[in-house]
CSV table of C-alpha atoms in Angstrom, one decimal:
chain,number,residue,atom,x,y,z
A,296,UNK,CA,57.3,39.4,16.3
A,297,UNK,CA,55.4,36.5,16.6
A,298,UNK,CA,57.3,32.7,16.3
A,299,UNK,CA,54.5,31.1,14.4
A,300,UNK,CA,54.8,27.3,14.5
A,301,UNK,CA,54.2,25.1,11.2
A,302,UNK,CA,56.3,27.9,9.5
A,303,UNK,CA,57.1,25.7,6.4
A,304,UNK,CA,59.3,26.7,3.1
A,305,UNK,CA,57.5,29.2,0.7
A,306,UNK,CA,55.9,27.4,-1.9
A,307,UNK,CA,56.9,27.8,-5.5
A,308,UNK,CA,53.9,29.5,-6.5
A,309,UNK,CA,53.1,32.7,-4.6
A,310,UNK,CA,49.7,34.3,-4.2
A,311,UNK,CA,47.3,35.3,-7.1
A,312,UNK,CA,48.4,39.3,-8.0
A,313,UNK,CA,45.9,42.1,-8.5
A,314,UNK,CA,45.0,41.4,-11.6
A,315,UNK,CA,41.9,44.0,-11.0
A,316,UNK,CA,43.9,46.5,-8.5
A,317,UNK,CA,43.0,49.4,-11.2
A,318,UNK,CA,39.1,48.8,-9.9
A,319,UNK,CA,39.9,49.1,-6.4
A,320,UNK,CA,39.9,52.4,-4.4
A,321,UNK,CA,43.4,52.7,-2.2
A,322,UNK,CA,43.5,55.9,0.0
A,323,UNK,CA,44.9,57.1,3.5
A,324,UNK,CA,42.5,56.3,5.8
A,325,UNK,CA,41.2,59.5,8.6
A,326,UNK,CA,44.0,58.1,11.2
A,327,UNK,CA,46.6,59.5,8.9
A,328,UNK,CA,48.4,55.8,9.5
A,329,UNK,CA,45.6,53.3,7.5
A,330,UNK,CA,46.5,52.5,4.3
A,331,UNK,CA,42.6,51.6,2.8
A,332,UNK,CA,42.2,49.4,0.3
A,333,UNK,CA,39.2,48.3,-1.7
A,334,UNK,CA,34.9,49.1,-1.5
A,335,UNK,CA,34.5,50.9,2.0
A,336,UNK,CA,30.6,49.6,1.9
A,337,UNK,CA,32.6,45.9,2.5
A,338,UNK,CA,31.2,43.8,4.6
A,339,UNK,CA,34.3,42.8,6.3
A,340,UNK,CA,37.1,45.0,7.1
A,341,UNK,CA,40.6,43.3,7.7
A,342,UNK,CA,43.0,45.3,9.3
A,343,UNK,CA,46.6,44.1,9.3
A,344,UNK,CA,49.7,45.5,10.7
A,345,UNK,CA,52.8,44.1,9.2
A,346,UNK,CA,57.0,45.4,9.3
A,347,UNK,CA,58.3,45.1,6.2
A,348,UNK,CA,61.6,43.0,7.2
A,349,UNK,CA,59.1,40.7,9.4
A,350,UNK,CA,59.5,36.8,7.7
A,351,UNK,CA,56.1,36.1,9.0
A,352,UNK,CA,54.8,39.0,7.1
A,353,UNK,CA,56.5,37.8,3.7
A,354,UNK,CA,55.0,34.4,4.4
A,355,UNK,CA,51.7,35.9,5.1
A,356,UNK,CA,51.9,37.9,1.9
A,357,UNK,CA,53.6,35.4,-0.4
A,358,UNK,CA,51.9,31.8,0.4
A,359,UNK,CA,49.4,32.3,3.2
A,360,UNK,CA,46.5,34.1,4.2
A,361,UNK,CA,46.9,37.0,1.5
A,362,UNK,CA,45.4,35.3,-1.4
A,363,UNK,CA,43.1,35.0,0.3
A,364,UNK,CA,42.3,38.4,1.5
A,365,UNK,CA,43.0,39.8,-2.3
A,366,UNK,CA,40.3,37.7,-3.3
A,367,UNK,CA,37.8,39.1,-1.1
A,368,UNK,CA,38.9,42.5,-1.8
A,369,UNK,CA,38.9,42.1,-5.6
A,370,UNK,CA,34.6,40.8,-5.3
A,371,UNK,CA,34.1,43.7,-2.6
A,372,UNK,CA,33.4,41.0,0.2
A,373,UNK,CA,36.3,42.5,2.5
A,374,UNK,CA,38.1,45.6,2.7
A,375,UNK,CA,42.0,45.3,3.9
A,376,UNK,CA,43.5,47.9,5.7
A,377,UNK,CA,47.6,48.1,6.6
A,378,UNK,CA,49.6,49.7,9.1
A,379,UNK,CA,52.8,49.5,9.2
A,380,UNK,CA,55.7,49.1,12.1
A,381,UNK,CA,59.7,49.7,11.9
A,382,UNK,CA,60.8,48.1,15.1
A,383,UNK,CA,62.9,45.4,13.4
A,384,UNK,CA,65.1,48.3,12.7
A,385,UNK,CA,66.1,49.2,16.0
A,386,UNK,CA,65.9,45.2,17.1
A,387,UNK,CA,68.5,44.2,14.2
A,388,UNK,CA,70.1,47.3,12.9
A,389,UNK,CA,69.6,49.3,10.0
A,390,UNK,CA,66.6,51.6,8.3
A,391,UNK,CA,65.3,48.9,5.4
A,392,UNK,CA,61.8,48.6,7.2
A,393,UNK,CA,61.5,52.5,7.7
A,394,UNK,CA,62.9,53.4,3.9
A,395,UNK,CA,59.9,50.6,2.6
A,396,UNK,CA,57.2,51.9,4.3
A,397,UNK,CA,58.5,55.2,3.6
A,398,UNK,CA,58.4,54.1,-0.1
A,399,UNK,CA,54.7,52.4,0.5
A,400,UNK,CA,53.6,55.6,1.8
A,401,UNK,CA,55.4,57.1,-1.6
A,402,UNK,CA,53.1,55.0,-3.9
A,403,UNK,CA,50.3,55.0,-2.7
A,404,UNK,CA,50.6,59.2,-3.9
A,405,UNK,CA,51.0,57.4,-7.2
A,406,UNK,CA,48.2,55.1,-7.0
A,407,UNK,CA,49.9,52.2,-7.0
A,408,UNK,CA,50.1,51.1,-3.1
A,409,UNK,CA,49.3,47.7,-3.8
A,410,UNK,CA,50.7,46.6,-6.4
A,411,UNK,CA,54.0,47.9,-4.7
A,412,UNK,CA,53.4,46.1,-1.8
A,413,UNK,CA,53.1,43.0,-3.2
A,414,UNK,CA,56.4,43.2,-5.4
A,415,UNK,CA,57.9,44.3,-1.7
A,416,UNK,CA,57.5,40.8,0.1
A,417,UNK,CA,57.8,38.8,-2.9
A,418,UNK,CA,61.4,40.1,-2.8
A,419,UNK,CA,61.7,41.0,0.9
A,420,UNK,CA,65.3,40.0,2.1
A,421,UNK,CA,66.6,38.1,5.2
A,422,UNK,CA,65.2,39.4,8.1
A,423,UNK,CA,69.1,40.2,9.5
A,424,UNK,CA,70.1,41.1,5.5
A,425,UNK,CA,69.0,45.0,6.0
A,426,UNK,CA,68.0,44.7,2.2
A,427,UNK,CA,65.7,47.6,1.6
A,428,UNK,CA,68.2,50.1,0.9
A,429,UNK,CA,66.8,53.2,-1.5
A,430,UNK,CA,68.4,51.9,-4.9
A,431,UNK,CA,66.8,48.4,-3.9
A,432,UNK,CA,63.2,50.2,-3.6
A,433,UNK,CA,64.0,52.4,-6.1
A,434,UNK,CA,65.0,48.6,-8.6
A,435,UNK,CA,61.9,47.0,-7.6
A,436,UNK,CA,59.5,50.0,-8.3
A,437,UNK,CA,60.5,49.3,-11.8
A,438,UNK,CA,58.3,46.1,-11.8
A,439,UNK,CA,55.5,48.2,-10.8
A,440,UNK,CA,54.1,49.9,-14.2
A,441,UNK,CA,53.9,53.5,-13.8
A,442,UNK,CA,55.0,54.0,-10.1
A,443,UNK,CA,59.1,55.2,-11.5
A,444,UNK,CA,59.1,59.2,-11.6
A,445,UNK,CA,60.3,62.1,-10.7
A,446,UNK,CA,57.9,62.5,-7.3
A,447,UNK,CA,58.2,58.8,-6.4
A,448,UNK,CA,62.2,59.0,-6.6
A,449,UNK,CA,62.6,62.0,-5.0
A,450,UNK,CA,60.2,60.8,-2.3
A,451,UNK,CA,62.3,57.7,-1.9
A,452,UNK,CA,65.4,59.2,-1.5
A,453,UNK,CA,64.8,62.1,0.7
A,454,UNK,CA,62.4,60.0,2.9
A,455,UNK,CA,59.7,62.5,2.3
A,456,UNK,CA,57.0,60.4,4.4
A,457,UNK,CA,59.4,60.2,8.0
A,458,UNK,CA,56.6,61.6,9.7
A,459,UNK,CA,54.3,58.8,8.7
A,460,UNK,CA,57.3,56.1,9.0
A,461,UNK,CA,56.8,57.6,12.6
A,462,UNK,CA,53.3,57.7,13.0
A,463,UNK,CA,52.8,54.3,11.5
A,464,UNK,CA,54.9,53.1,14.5
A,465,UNK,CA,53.0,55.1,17.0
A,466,UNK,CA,49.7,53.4,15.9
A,467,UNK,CA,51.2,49.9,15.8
A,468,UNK,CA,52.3,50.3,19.5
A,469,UNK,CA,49.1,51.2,21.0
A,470,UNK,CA,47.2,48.6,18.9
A,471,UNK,CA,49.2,46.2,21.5
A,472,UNK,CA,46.9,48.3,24.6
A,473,UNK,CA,48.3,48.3,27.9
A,474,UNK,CA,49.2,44.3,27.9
A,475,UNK,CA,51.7,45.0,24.9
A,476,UNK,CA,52.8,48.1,24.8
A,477,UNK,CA,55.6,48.0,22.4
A,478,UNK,CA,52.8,46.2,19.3
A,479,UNK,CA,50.6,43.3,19.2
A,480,UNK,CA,53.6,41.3,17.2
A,481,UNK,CA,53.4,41.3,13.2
A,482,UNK,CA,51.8,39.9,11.5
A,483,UNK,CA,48.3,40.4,13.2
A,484,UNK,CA,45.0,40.7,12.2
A,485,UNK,CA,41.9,42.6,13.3
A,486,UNK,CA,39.0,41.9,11.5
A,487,UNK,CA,35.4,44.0,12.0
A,488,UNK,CA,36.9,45.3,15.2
A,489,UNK,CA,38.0,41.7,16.9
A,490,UNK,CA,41.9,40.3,16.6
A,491,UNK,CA,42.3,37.0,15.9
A,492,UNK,CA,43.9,35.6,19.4
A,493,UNK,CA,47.5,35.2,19.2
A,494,UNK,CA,46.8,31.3,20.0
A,495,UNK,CA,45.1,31.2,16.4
A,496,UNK,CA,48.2,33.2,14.5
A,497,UNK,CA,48.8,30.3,12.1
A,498,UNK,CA,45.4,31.0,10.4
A,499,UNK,CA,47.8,34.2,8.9
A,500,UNK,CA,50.0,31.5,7.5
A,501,UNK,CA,47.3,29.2,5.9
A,502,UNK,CA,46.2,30.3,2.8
A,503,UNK,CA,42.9,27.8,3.3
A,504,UNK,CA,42.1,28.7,7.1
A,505,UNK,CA,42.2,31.7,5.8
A,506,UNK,CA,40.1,31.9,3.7
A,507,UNK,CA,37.6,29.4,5.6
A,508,UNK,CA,38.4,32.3,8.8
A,509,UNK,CA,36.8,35.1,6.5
A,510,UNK,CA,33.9,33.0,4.7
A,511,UNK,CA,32.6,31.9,8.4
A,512,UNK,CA,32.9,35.6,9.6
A,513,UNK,CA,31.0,36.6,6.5
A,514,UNK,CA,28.4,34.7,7.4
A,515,UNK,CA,28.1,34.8,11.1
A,516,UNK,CA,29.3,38.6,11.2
A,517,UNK,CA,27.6,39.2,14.5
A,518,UNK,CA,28.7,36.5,16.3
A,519,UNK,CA,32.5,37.0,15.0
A,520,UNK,CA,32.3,40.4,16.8
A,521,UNK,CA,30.6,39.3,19.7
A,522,UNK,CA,33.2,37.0,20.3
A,523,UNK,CA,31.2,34.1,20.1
A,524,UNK,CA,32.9,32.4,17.4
């Protein structure tokens, strides 16, 4: 995981919610790891890869760079894509980050990937507090209108999606390349095919760099995945 300087309290007010998340497409993407979110014609594509017990990630989601990605997704500027790691399991103990993306993995068969995600990290536990336990998920899918039922539960409790808990990890792994094999660190961010250098993380944590990150790409695509700028 990455130890992110300027990593300040969480503001009062989280991130604006998808209001619109009805409009937007969510699928698994070809990898069988992607979860795909919003208009696949996007100009930019934001990739992220995040472990659900991961502070950094709950930061990310809850006051920094997220608003500002839902925002681009919501006006079909940017399209986000997640993949999901487990290793703060085996680092601290416990099964909360394989159970939640087991149970991301659940709702997105509903339909309702993202607006699951989001009530995750706005309630994600201590890092060391191995809080994602099945009647936790199963608590907080209540918030989510239409996610609770019979397929969702039992998905949930029989950790129907292992295979893509496992998978998910896989993919994160090799995303680090031969310089990190065990993951480029969470959160991290690919966008149109270039990471943002691990130098430059703090952007993730900054709702405004953000945002400025993804309106200068926008503009100067080409020179974003050139590695010019």
């Amino acid at each position: 995981m990455l130890m992110l300087a300027g990593c300040g309290e969480r503001a009062a007010e989280g991130n604006p919610r998808f209001a619109s998340t009805g409009e937007l497409p969510e699928k698994l993407g070809k990898d069988g790891t992607t979860i795909l979110v919003g208009d696949p014609r996007a100009k930019l594509t934001v990739h992220l890869y995040e472990d659900p017990r991961c502070p950094y990630c709950g930061e990310f989601e809850t006051t920094g760079g997220a608003g500002a990605l839902r925002e681009a997704v919501l006006t079909r500027r940017a399209t986000a894509g997640y993949t999901f790691a487990s290793f703060l399991d085996d680092r601290l103990g416990g099964s909360g980050s394989k159970k939640a993306v087991n149970a991301l993995r659940a709702a997105l068969e509903e339909g309702r990937f993202v607006e699951y995600h989001e009530v995750l990290y706005a309630n994600q536990p201590e890092e060391s507090d191995d809080g994602y336990t099945t009647a936790a998920l199963l608590d907080l899918a209540d918030e989510v209108e239409g996610l609770r039922g019979p397929a969702f539960d039992t998905a949930v409790k029989t950790m129907k999606y292992h295979s893509f808990v496992t998978a998910s990890e896989k993919a994160y792994e090799r995303a680090g390349g031969a310089e990190e094999p065990d993951g480029p660190g969470t959160p991290a961010a690919v966008i149109n095919g270039r990471r943002i250098p691990v130098q430059y993380g703090d952007v993730l944590l900054s709702g405004t760099a953000f945002a400025d990150l993804l309106e200068q790409i926008f503009h100067n695509t080409w020179h974003w995945e050139k590695g010019i700028a």
